Amino acid sequence: MRNGAADPRHWANFAMYAPLLDHPVIAPLAAVILGAIFGSFIGALVVRWPAGRSILTGRSQCDACGAQLKPWQLIPLISYILLRGRCAACGTAIGWHCFAIELSAALIGALSLAVHPGAEGLAIAAFGWLLLPLALLDLRHYWLPHPLNAALALGALAGAALDIPPDWTSRLIGAGAGCGGLWLIALLYRLTRGREGLGGGDPLLLGAIGLWLGWQALPLVLLIASGLGLAVALVLQRRGHDLDAATRFPLGTLMALAAWPVALAGLSG
């Protein structure tokens, strides 16, 4: 057979290296490196996509002086530390947010494989890496892009196809309950208040989360998200911000922040 993916030798190679996913040191360390790489891409995505800039093309450059960055200046986490957070060409301070995103993605990978060695831990890491850009884009722009929601849903289907818990029934019910339930709430709010209360991406995100975690985890995700929202509201009030019924909160960010710890704690269906 000419199809390389079907070559038994490829499966043999995978079987040989698969036990490394269970290694208590190698697996988390590899996940840190992989997470930092993904974090670098996510950092570029959340900056470029809302600005209408290409994500996959164009060389990275300093936003202040336009100098193109050299390969050694693009190493996730390490380059920022070596450059002391400044452009090598003009000395302008580099925004700390990219470093924070790379670090967050690295920690997601490390914790996932440390707590859940094996394929399940890799799936939980992928879940966190897919949620991260959604959380950031909603926090900054109140925007949950459909392609990212679709990628999150496809990741859940891939996990189900690999027999990673929960089972298909729990996942499918979770998808329907999450998306349908939140869409119904949004519809009732619009009918009673005469204005939009939720963005169109919120039901899709909760549906994708339900497809990952199963319907049993959705009440806990919503409870944690609500608690986080309440805590943010209290902090804003303490700082003098006036909050009313029209105040916007990034529900997608709150749900993403709630969903990944639920997966990490093994509380999915």
Short mmCIF file of C-alpha atoms in Angstrom, two decimals:
data_model
loop_
_atom_site.label_atom_id
_atom_site.label_comp_id
_atom_site.label_asym_id
_atom_site.label_seq_id
_atom_site.Cartn_x
_atom_site.Cartn_y
_atom_site.Cartn_z
CA MET A 1 0.00 0.00 0.00
CA ARG A 2 1.31 3.46 -0.90
CA ASN A 3 -0.57 5.27 1.82
CA GLY A 4 2.14 5.90 4.44
CA ALA A 5 -0.42 6.33 7.24
CA ALA A 6 -1.54 2.75 6.67
CA ASP A 7 1.97 1.33 6.73
CA PRO A 8 2.21 -1.10 9.68
CA ARG A 9 5.72 0.20 10.37
CA HIS A 10 4.28 3.59 11.33
CA TRP A 11 2.01 1.96 13.88
CA ALA A 12 4.95 -0.04 15.18
CA ASN A 13 6.95 3.17 15.65
CA PHE A 14 4.01 4.75 17.46
CA ALA A 15 3.65 1.73 19.71
CA MET A 16 7.36 1.95 20.53
CA TYR A 17 7.21 5.59 21.62
CA ALA A 18 3.69 5.56 23.13
CA PRO A 19 4.94 4.38 26.58
CA LEU A 20 6.81 7.69 26.88
CA LEU A 21 3.42 9.33 27.43
CA ASP A 22 3.30 7.47 30.74
CA HIS A 23 6.79 8.47 31.86
CA PRO A 24 6.55 10.66 35.01
CA VAL A 25 9.34 13.01 33.87
CA ILE A 26 9.70 12.79 30.09
CA ALA A 27 5.98 13.18 29.34
CA PRO A 28 5.41 16.41 31.35
CA LEU A 29 8.70 17.85 30.10
CA ALA A 30 7.79 17.14 26.48
CA ALA A 31 4.36 18.65 27.12
CA VAL A 32 6.01 21.82 28.46
CA ILE A 33 8.00 22.21 25.25
CA LEU A 34 5.02 21.42 23.04
CA GLY A 35 2.80 23.73 25.07
CA ALA A 36 5.27 26.62 24.79
CA ILE A 37 5.36 26.16 21.01
CA PHE A 38 1.58 26.14 20.83
CA GLY A 39 1.52 29.14 23.16
CA SER A 40 3.73 31.08 20.75
CA PHE A 41 1.28 30.38 17.94
CA ILE A 42 -1.70 31.26 20.15
CA GLY A 43 -0.05 34.54 21.13
CA ALA A 44 0.33 35.48 17.46
CA LEU A 45 -3.22 34.36 16.71
CA VAL A 46 -4.92 36.51 19.35
CA VAL A 47 -2.98 39.58 18.21
CA ARG A 48 -3.10 39.15 14.43
CA TRP A 49 -6.54 37.66 13.80
CA PRO A 50 -8.65 40.50 15.28
CA ALA A 51 -6.46 42.99 13.40
CA GLY A 52 -7.10 41.23 10.10
CA ARG A 53 -3.50 40.14 9.73
CA SER A 54 -2.45 36.74 8.42
CA ILE A 55 -1.71 34.14 11.07
CA LEU A 56 0.21 31.66 8.94
CA THR A 57 2.16 33.97 6.64
CA GLY A 58 4.50 36.87 7.15
CA ARG A 59 7.64 37.01 9.27
CA SER A 60 7.51 38.10 12.89
CA GLN A 61 8.76 41.61 13.52
CA CYS A 62 9.02 44.22 16.23
CA ASP A 63 5.82 46.27 16.43
CA ALA A 64 7.81 49.37 17.36
CA CYS A 65 10.66 49.50 14.80
CA GLY A 66 9.60 46.85 12.27
CA ALA A 67 12.85 44.89 12.54
CA GLN A 68 12.40 41.27 11.50
CA LEU A 69 13.06 38.85 14.32
CA LYS A 70 15.84 36.31 13.96
CA PRO A 71 15.27 32.60 14.68
CA TRP A 72 16.99 32.76 18.09
CA GLN A 73 14.63 35.60 19.03
CA LEU A 74 11.59 33.41 18.41
CA ILE A 75 12.30 30.60 20.89
CA PRO A 76 9.23 30.37 23.14
CA LEU A 77 9.85 31.61 26.71
CA ILE A 78 13.65 31.52 26.40
CA SER A 79 13.99 34.40 23.94
CA TYR A 80 11.92 36.72 26.12
CA ILE A 81 14.14 35.95 29.11
CA LEU A 82 17.39 36.33 27.14
CA LEU A 83 16.23 39.64 25.67
CA ARG A 84 15.01 40.79 29.10
CA GLY A 85 11.67 41.64 27.59
CA ARG A 86 13.05 44.14 25.06
CA CYS A 87 13.57 44.29 21.31
CA ALA A 88 17.18 43.52 20.39
CA ALA A 89 17.14 46.18 17.65
CA CYS A 90 15.51 49.21 19.27
CA GLY A 91 15.27 48.32 22.96
CA THR A 92 11.51 48.86 23.13
CA ALA A 93 9.77 46.82 25.82
CA ILE A 94 8.05 43.72 24.48
CA GLY A 95 4.53 43.13 25.70
CA TRP A 96 4.49 40.60 28.53
CA HIS A 97 1.25 39.03 27.30
CA CYS A 98 2.99 36.75 24.75
CA PHE A 99 5.31 35.41 27.44
CA ALA A 100 2.31 34.87 29.74
CA ILE A 101 0.44 32.96 27.01
CA GLU A 102 3.43 30.74 26.28
CA LEU A 103 3.90 30.08 29.99
CA SER A 104 0.20 29.29 30.44
CA ALA A 105 0.25 26.83 27.55
CA ALA A 106 3.42 25.20 28.91
CA LEU A 107 1.81 24.80 32.35
CA ILE A 108 -1.33 23.34 30.79
CA GLY A 109 0.80 20.68 29.13
CA ALA A 110 2.88 19.95 32.21
CA LEU A 111 -0.06 19.62 34.60
CA SER A 112 -2.11 17.54 32.17
CA LEU A 113 0.59 14.88 31.69
CA ALA A 114 1.72 14.99 35.33
CA VAL A 115 -1.80 14.40 36.69
CA HIS A 116 -3.00 12.09 33.90
CA PRO A 117 -0.10 10.20 32.29
CA GLY A 118 -0.84 8.71 28.92
CA ALA A 119 -3.22 9.50 26.08
CA GLU A 120 -5.87 10.93 28.40
CA GLY A 121 -3.40 13.52 29.70
CA LEU A 122 -2.46 14.49 26.15
CA ALA A 123 -6.16 14.93 25.36
CA ILE A 124 -6.65 17.14 28.42
CA ALA A 125 -3.66 19.22 27.36
CA ALA A 126 -5.12 19.61 23.86
CA PHE A 127 -8.42 20.64 25.45
CA GLY A 128 -6.64 23.38 27.39
CA TRP A 129 -4.63 24.55 24.37
CA LEU A 130 -7.82 24.85 22.29
CA LEU A 131 -9.66 26.70 25.05
CA LEU A 132 -6.83 29.20 25.61
CA PRO A 133 -7.27 31.30 22.43
CA LEU A 134 -11.05 31.25 22.84
CA ALA A 135 -10.73 32.55 26.39
CA LEU A 136 -8.32 35.30 25.36
CA LEU A 137 -10.30 36.46 22.32
CA ASP A 138 -13.52 36.61 24.31
CA LEU A 139 -11.78 38.48 27.13
CA ARG A 140 -10.30 41.08 24.78
CA HIS A 141 -12.89 41.34 22.02
CA TYR A 142 -16.05 39.51 23.18
CA TRP A 143 -15.47 37.24 20.21
CA LEU A 144 -15.64 33.45 19.99
CA PRO A 145 -14.71 32.63 16.37
CA HIS A 146 -16.69 29.79 14.83
CA PRO A 147 -13.55 28.12 13.38
CA LEU A 148 -12.05 27.83 16.88
CA ASN A 149 -15.31 26.47 18.31
CA ALA A 150 -15.36 23.98 15.43
CA ALA A 151 -11.75 22.97 16.13
CA LEU A 152 -12.66 22.41 19.79
CA ALA A 153 -15.59 20.20 18.76
CA LEU A 154 -13.44 18.23 16.29
CA GLY A 155 -10.87 17.66 19.03
CA ALA A 156 -13.60 16.20 21.22
CA LEU A 157 -14.69 13.86 18.43
CA ALA A 158 -11.09 12.75 17.92
CA GLY A 159 -10.82 11.95 21.62
CA ALA A 160 -14.03 9.95 21.49
CA ALA A 161 -12.78 8.05 18.44
CA LEU A 162 -9.68 7.07 20.46
CA ASP A 163 -11.91 5.76 23.29
CA ILE A 164 -10.83 8.46 25.72
CA PRO A 165 -13.51 8.98 28.41
CA PRO A 166 -16.30 9.96 28.60
CA ASP A 167 -18.37 7.67 26.38
CA TRP A 168 -20.07 8.72 23.16
CA THR A 169 -23.52 8.95 24.73
CA SER A 170 -22.40 11.32 27.48
CA ARG A 171 -20.52 13.44 24.96
CA LEU A 172 -23.39 13.75 22.50
CA ILE A 173 -25.92 14.54 25.21
CA GLY A 174 -23.46 17.09 26.60
CA ALA A 175 -23.14 18.76 23.21
CA GLY A 176 -26.88 18.99 22.75
CA ALA A 177 -27.59 20.09 26.30
CA GLY A 178 -24.81 22.65 26.35
CA CYS A 179 -25.54 24.27 23.02
CA GLY A 180 -29.32 23.90 23.13
CA GLY A 181 -29.70 24.94 26.76
CA LEU A 182 -27.64 28.10 26.45
CA TRP A 183 -29.27 28.98 23.14
CA LEU A 184 -32.70 28.67 24.78
CA ILE A 185 -31.60 30.92 27.64
CA ALA A 186 -30.34 33.49 25.11
CA LEU A 187 -33.65 33.32 23.23
CA LEU A 188 -35.73 33.80 26.39
CA TYR A 189 -33.54 36.73 27.45
CA ARG A 190 -33.97 38.39 24.06
CA LEU A 191 -37.75 37.90 24.13
CA THR A 192 -38.16 39.23 27.68
CA ARG A 193 -35.57 42.03 27.66
CA GLY A 194 -35.67 43.02 24.02
CA ARG A 195 -31.89 42.86 23.60
CA GLU A 196 -29.13 40.34 23.16
CA GLY A 197 -27.80 38.83 26.37
CA LEU A 198 -25.36 36.30 24.93
CA GLY A 199 -23.11 36.21 21.91
CA GLY A 200 -23.71 33.67 19.19
CA GLY A 201 -20.51 31.83 20.03
CA ASP A 202 -21.36 31.15 23.68
CA PRO A 203 -23.85 28.30 23.06
CA LEU A 204 -21.47 26.75 20.54
CA LEU A 205 -18.61 26.89 23.04
CA LEU A 206 -20.65 25.25 25.79
CA GLY A 207 -21.79 22.62 23.30
CA ALA A 208 -18.16 21.86 22.41
CA ILE A 209 -17.27 21.72 26.12
CA GLY A 210 -20.13 19.28 26.65
CA LEU A 211 -18.80 17.21 23.75
CA TRP A 212 -15.43 17.03 25.54
CA LEU A 213 -16.58 16.48 29.12
CA GLY A 214 -20.02 14.87 28.85
CA TRP A 215 -23.33 16.20 30.13
CA GLN A 216 -22.56 15.27 33.74
CA ALA A 217 -19.83 17.93 33.98
CA LEU A 218 -21.86 20.83 32.56
CA PRO A 219 -23.59 21.87 35.83
CA LEU A 220 -20.21 22.07 37.57
CA VAL A 221 -18.69 24.06 34.69
CA LEU A 222 -21.55 26.56 34.80
CA LEU A 223 -21.40 26.76 38.60
CA ILE A 224 -17.67 27.53 38.55
CA ALA A 225 -18.08 30.01 35.68
CA SER A 226 -20.86 31.78 37.59
CA GLY A 227 -18.72 31.91 40.72
CA LEU A 228 -15.83 33.39 38.75
CA GLY A 229 -18.15 35.97 37.19
CA LEU A 230 -19.49 36.93 40.60
CA ALA A 231 -15.97 37.28 41.97
CA VAL A 232 -14.98 39.54 39.06
CA ALA A 233 -18.10 41.66 39.57
CA LEU A 234 -17.33 42.09 43.27
CA VAL A 235 -13.74 43.12 42.51
CA LEU A 236 -14.93 45.65 39.92
CA GLN A 237 -17.43 47.10 42.37
CA ARG A 238 -14.78 47.40 45.06
CA ARG A 239 -12.67 49.34 42.57
CA GLY A 240 -15.46 51.81 41.90
CA HIS A 241 -16.87 50.48 38.64
CA ASP A 242 -20.61 50.95 38.14
CA LEU A 243 -22.27 47.68 37.13
CA ASP A 244 -25.80 47.35 35.79
CA ALA A 245 -27.88 44.98 33.68
CA ALA A 246 -26.13 46.19 30.53
CA THR A 247 -22.62 45.44 31.81
CA ARG A 248 -20.92 42.87 29.57
CA PHE A 249 -19.00 39.90 30.90
CA PRO A 250 -16.96 37.50 28.74
CA LEU A 251 -18.99 34.37 29.44
CA GLY A 252 -16.85 32.36 27.06
CA THR A 253 -13.73 33.22 29.03
CA LEU A 254 -15.41 32.23 32.27
CA MET A 255 -16.62 28.91 30.84
CA ALA A 256 -13.17 28.13 29.43
CA LEU A 257 -11.50 28.91 32.77
CA ALA A 258 -13.98 26.60 34.47
CA ALA A 259 -13.93 23.73 31.97
CA TRP A 260 -10.24 22.88 31.87
CA PRO A 261 -9.80 22.46 35.67
CA VAL A 262 -12.86 20.19 35.64
CA ALA A 263 -11.16 18.04 33.01
CA LEU A 264 -7.86 18.11 34.90
CA ALA A 265 -9.57 17.03 38.12
CA GLY A 266 -11.09 14.06 36.31
CA LEU A 267 -14.66 15.25 36.94
CA SER A 268 -15.90 14.74 33.38
CA GLY A 269 -18.66 12.29 32.56
#
